[in-house]
């Protein structure tokens, strides 16, 4: 069965600095999708970034980028120039191709220090 | 564009009372629909999902049930709420296979 692990329950970063959140997953599939979701204190779940496993190029969305290491089954999220509004719970998620259910990690709580 | 609506935003119910949470999606047809529960500071627990009208898959045995009476409507129900049903409930949809899920704003349910 597929699992998603986020080994850092809590992280903090100074405003304007860069932080990297870790995610590893376990799968025997070669074709799948990976996502990072952000959940701010309002508890709305917001899609931050997505990565297709067949693409070697790392996805980027403005200040958010990923480091996708397929062989290592690692999918970390880098937030550059951290802002106060980045403070949130971040969830890593895995979706097997043509499957109906997304597997979510347990989350990492990110604090941004002004 | 697609939108998802979930209501109510907040609900306080006594133990033993019934429950009905509603979720509707606009701007898409035949989406996959999902109900999750989230305890405070914790991850997401998938409760139910549906790939079509009348098709419900249950992930966790409990006193909750789900129904999909229309293509873009997903309802979470209970006949008698328990204290343990308290939590934050999120509805989500997936427009197409291999696409990410998109979430509603959630319902904060408190059982007294």
Coordinates of C-alpha atoms in Angstrom, one line a residue:
Chain A
X1 CA 0.0 0.0 0.0
X2 CA 1.1 3.5 -0.7
X3 CA 2.1 5.7 2.2
X4 CA 3.2 9.3 2.5
X5 CA 5.6 10.4 5.3
X6 CA 6.4 13.9 6.4
X7 CA 9.0 13.6 9.1
X8 CA 8.9 17.2 10.3
X9 CA 5.8 17.8 12.4
X10 CA 6.8 21.4 12.9
X11 CA 9.1 23.9 11.2
X12 CA 9.9 27.5 11.5
X13 CA 11.5 30.1 9.2
X14 CA 12.5 33.7 9.5
X15 CA 10.5 36.1 7.3
X16 CA 12.2 36.5 3.9
X17 CA 14.3 33.4 4.3
X18 CA 14.0 30.0 2.5
X19 CA 12.6 26.8 4.0
X20 CA 12.4 23.3 2.7
X21 CA 9.7 20.9 3.8
X22 CA 10.4 17.2 3.4
X23 CA 8.1 14.4 2.0
X24 CA 8.8 10.8 1.2
X25 CA 6.4 8.3 -0.2
X26 CA 6.3 4.6 -0.7
X27 CA 5.0 3.1 -4.0
X28 CA 5.8 0.4 -6.5
X29 CA 4.2 2.4 -9.3
X30 CA 6.1 4.2 -11.9
X31 CA 3.3 6.6 -13.0
X32 CA 1.7 8.9 -10.4
X33 CA 1.2 12.4 -9.3
X34 CA 2.4 14.4 -6.3
X35 CA 0.9 17.5 -4.7
X36 CA 1.5 20.0 -1.9
X37 CA -1.5 21.5 -0.2
X38 CA -1.5 24.4 2.2
X39 CA -4.0 24.8 5.0
X40 CA -3.8 28.2 6.7
X41 CA -5.5 28.9 10.1
X42 CA -8.8 29.4 8.2
X43 CA -8.5 25.6 7.5
X44 CA -9.2 26.0 3.8
X45 CA -7.2 23.5 1.8
X46 CA -5.3 25.2 -1.0
X47 CA -3.4 23.4 -3.8
X48 CA 0.1 24.9 -3.9
X49 CA 1.9 22.8 -6.6
X50 CA 1.7 19.5 -8.5
X51 CA 4.3 17.3 -10.1
X52 CA 3.8 14.5 -12.6
X53 CA 6.1 11.6 -12.0
X54 CA 6.9 11.2 -15.7
X55 CA 8.3 14.7 -15.8
X56 CA 11.9 15.1 -14.8
X57 CA 11.7 18.9 -14.5
X58 CA 10.8 20.1 -11.1
X59 CA 7.6 22.1 -10.8
X60 CA 7.6 25.8 -9.9
X61 CA 4.9 28.2 -8.9
X62 CA 6.2 31.6 -8.0
X63 CA 8.0 31.4 -4.7
X64 CA 7.2 27.7 -4.4
X65 CA 9.3 25.0 -6.0
X66 CA 9.8 21.3 -5.5
X67 CA 12.7 18.9 -5.5
X68 CA 11.4 15.7 -7.0
X69 CA 13.8 12.8 -6.6
X70 CA 11.9 9.8 -8.2
X71 CA 14.5 7.1 -7.4
X72 CA 14.7 8.2 -3.8
X73 CA 10.9 8.7 -3.6
X74 CA 11.3 12.1 -2.2
X75 CA 9.3 15.2 -2.9
X76 CA 10.3 18.3 -0.9
X77 CA 8.8 21.8 -1.1
X78 CA 11.0 24.9 -1.1
X79 CA 9.5 28.2 -0.1
X80 CA 11.6 31.2 -1.0
X81 CA 11.3 34.7 0.5
X82 CA 9.0 33.4 3.2
X83 CA 6.1 35.7 4.0
X84 CA 3.9 35.8 7.1
X85 CA 1.0 34.5 5.0
X86 CA 2.9 31.3 4.4
X87 CA 2.3 30.2 8.0
X88 CA 0.1 27.1 7.6
X89 CA -0.1 23.4 7.7
X90 CA 1.4 21.8 4.6
X91 CA 0.3 18.4 3.4
X92 CA 2.1 16.3 0.8
X93 CA -0.1 14.1 -1.2
X94 CA 0.2 11.1 -3.7
X95 CA -2.2 10.0 -6.4
X96 CA -1.7 6.8 -8.3
X97 CA -2.5 7.1 -12.0
X98 CA -6.2 6.4 -12.8
X99 CA -6.9 5.9 -9.1
X100 CA -9.7 7.6 -7.2
X101 CA -8.1 8.2 -3.8
X102 CA -5.4 10.6 -2.9
X103 CA -3.0 9.6 0.0
X104 CA -2.2 12.5 2.3
X105 CA 0.8 12.8 4.6
X106 CA 0.3 13.8 8.2
X107 CA 1.3 17.4 7.6
X108 CA 4.0 19.9 8.6
X109 CA 3.1 23.0 10.6
X110 CA 5.1 25.9 9.4
X111 CA 5.6 29.1 11.4
X112 CA 7.0 32.3 10.0
X113 CA 8.9 34.5 12.4
X114 CA 8.7 38.2 11.7
Chain B
X1 CA -14.6 27.6 -13.8
X2 CA -15.4 25.1 -11.2
X3 CA -16.5 26.0 -7.7
X4 CA -17.4 24.0 -4.6
X5 CA -19.8 25.0 -1.9
X6 CA -20.1 23.5 1.5
X7 CA -22.5 24.4 4.3
X8 CA -23.0 25.1 7.0
X9 CA -19.7 26.6 7.9
X10 CA -20.2 26.0 11.6
X11 CA -22.6 23.7 13.4
X12 CA -23.3 22.9 17.1
X13 CA -25.4 19.9 17.7
X14 CA -26.4 17.9 20.8
X15 CA -25.5 14.3 21.2
X16 CA -28.1 12.0 19.6
X17 CA -29.3 14.6 17.1
X18 CA -29.3 14.0 13.4
X19 CA -26.8 15.6 11.0
X20 CA -26.9 16.7 7.4
X21 CA -23.9 18.4 5.7
X22 CA -24.2 19.4 2.1
X23 CA -21.7 19.9 -0.6
X24 CA -22.3 21.0 -4.2
X25 CA -20.0 21.5 -7.1
X26 CA -20.6 23.8 -10.1
X27 CA -18.9 24.1 -13.5
X28 CA -18.2 20.4 -14.0
X29 CA -20.0 17.2 -14.6
X30 CA -19.5 13.7 -13.2
X31 CA -16.8 14.7 -10.7
X32 CA -15.4 12.3 -8.1
X33 CA -16.6 13.6 -4.7
X34 CA -15.1 13.1 -1.2
X35 CA -15.8 13.6 2.4
X36 CA -12.9 14.0 4.9
X37 CA -12.7 14.5 8.6
X38 CA -9.9 16.3 10.3
X39 CA -9.2 16.5 14.0
X40 CA -7.5 19.6 15.3
X41 CA -3.9 19.7 14.3
X42 CA -4.1 16.4 12.6
X43 CA -4.2 15.0 9.0
X44 CA -7.1 14.1 6.8
X45 CA -9.2 11.0 7.2
X46 CA -11.1 9.9 4.2
X47 CA -14.7 9.0 5.2
X48 CA -16.5 8.5 1.9
X49 CA -16.1 8.9 -1.8
X50 CA -18.3 8.7 -4.8
X51 CA -17.5 8.2 -8.5
X52 CA -21.1 8.7 -9.7
X53 CA -24.7 9.2 -8.7
X54 CA -25.8 6.7 -6.1
X55 CA -22.3 5.2 -5.9
X56 CA -20.8 5.5 -2.4
X57 CA -17.6 3.9 -1.0
X58 CA -17.1 3.9 2.7
X59 CA -13.6 4.0 4.1
X60 CA -14.2 3.9 7.8
X61 CA -17.0 2.1 9.7
X62 CA -18.9 4.6 11.8
X63 CA -22.3 6.0 12.4
X64 CA -22.1 8.4 9.5
X65 CA -23.4 7.8 6.0
X66 CA -23.2 9.6 2.6
X67 CA -25.4 10.0 -0.4
X68 CA -25.1 11.4 -3.8
X69 CA -28.7 12.1 -5.0
X70 CA -27.5 14.3 -7.9
X71 CA -24.4 14.4 -10.1
X72 CA -22.9 17.4 -8.3
X73 CA -24.4 17.0 -4.8
X74 CA -22.8 15.1 -2.0
X75 CA -24.4 14.8 1.5
X76 CA -23.0 13.6 4.8
X77 CA -25.5 12.4 7.3
X78 CA -26.0 10.8 10.6
X79 CA -29.2 9.6 12.4
X80 CA -27.6 10.1 15.9
X81 CA -24.5 12.0 16.5
X82 CA -21.8 10.9 19.0
X83 CA -19.4 13.1 20.9
X84 CA -16.6 11.5 18.8
X85 CA -18.2 12.9 15.6
X86 CA -16.9 16.4 16.5
X87 CA -14.3 17.7 14.1
X88 CA -13.7 19.6 10.9
X89 CA -15.4 18.1 7.8
X90 CA -14.1 18.8 4.3
X91 CA -15.7 18.1 1.0
X92 CA -13.6 17.8 -2.1
X93 CA -14.0 17.1 -5.8
X94 CA -11.8 15.7 -8.5
X95 CA -12.8 16.9 -12.0
X96 CA -10.9 14.3 -14.0
X97 CA -8.8 11.3 -13.4
X98 CA -5.2 12.2 -12.4
X99 CA -6.2 15.7 -11.5
X100 CA -5.8 17.1 -8.0
X101 CA -8.6 17.4 -5.5
X102 CA -10.1 20.7 -4.7
X103 CA -11.7 21.4 -1.4
X104 CA -14.6 23.3 0.0
X105 CA -14.2 25.7 3.0
X106 CA -15.2 23.0 5.5
X107 CA -17.7 22.6 8.3
X108 CA -16.7 22.9 11.9
X109 CA -18.9 20.5 13.8
X110 CA -19.1 20.6 17.6
X111 CA -21.1 18.0 19.5
X112 CA -22.4 19.0 23.0

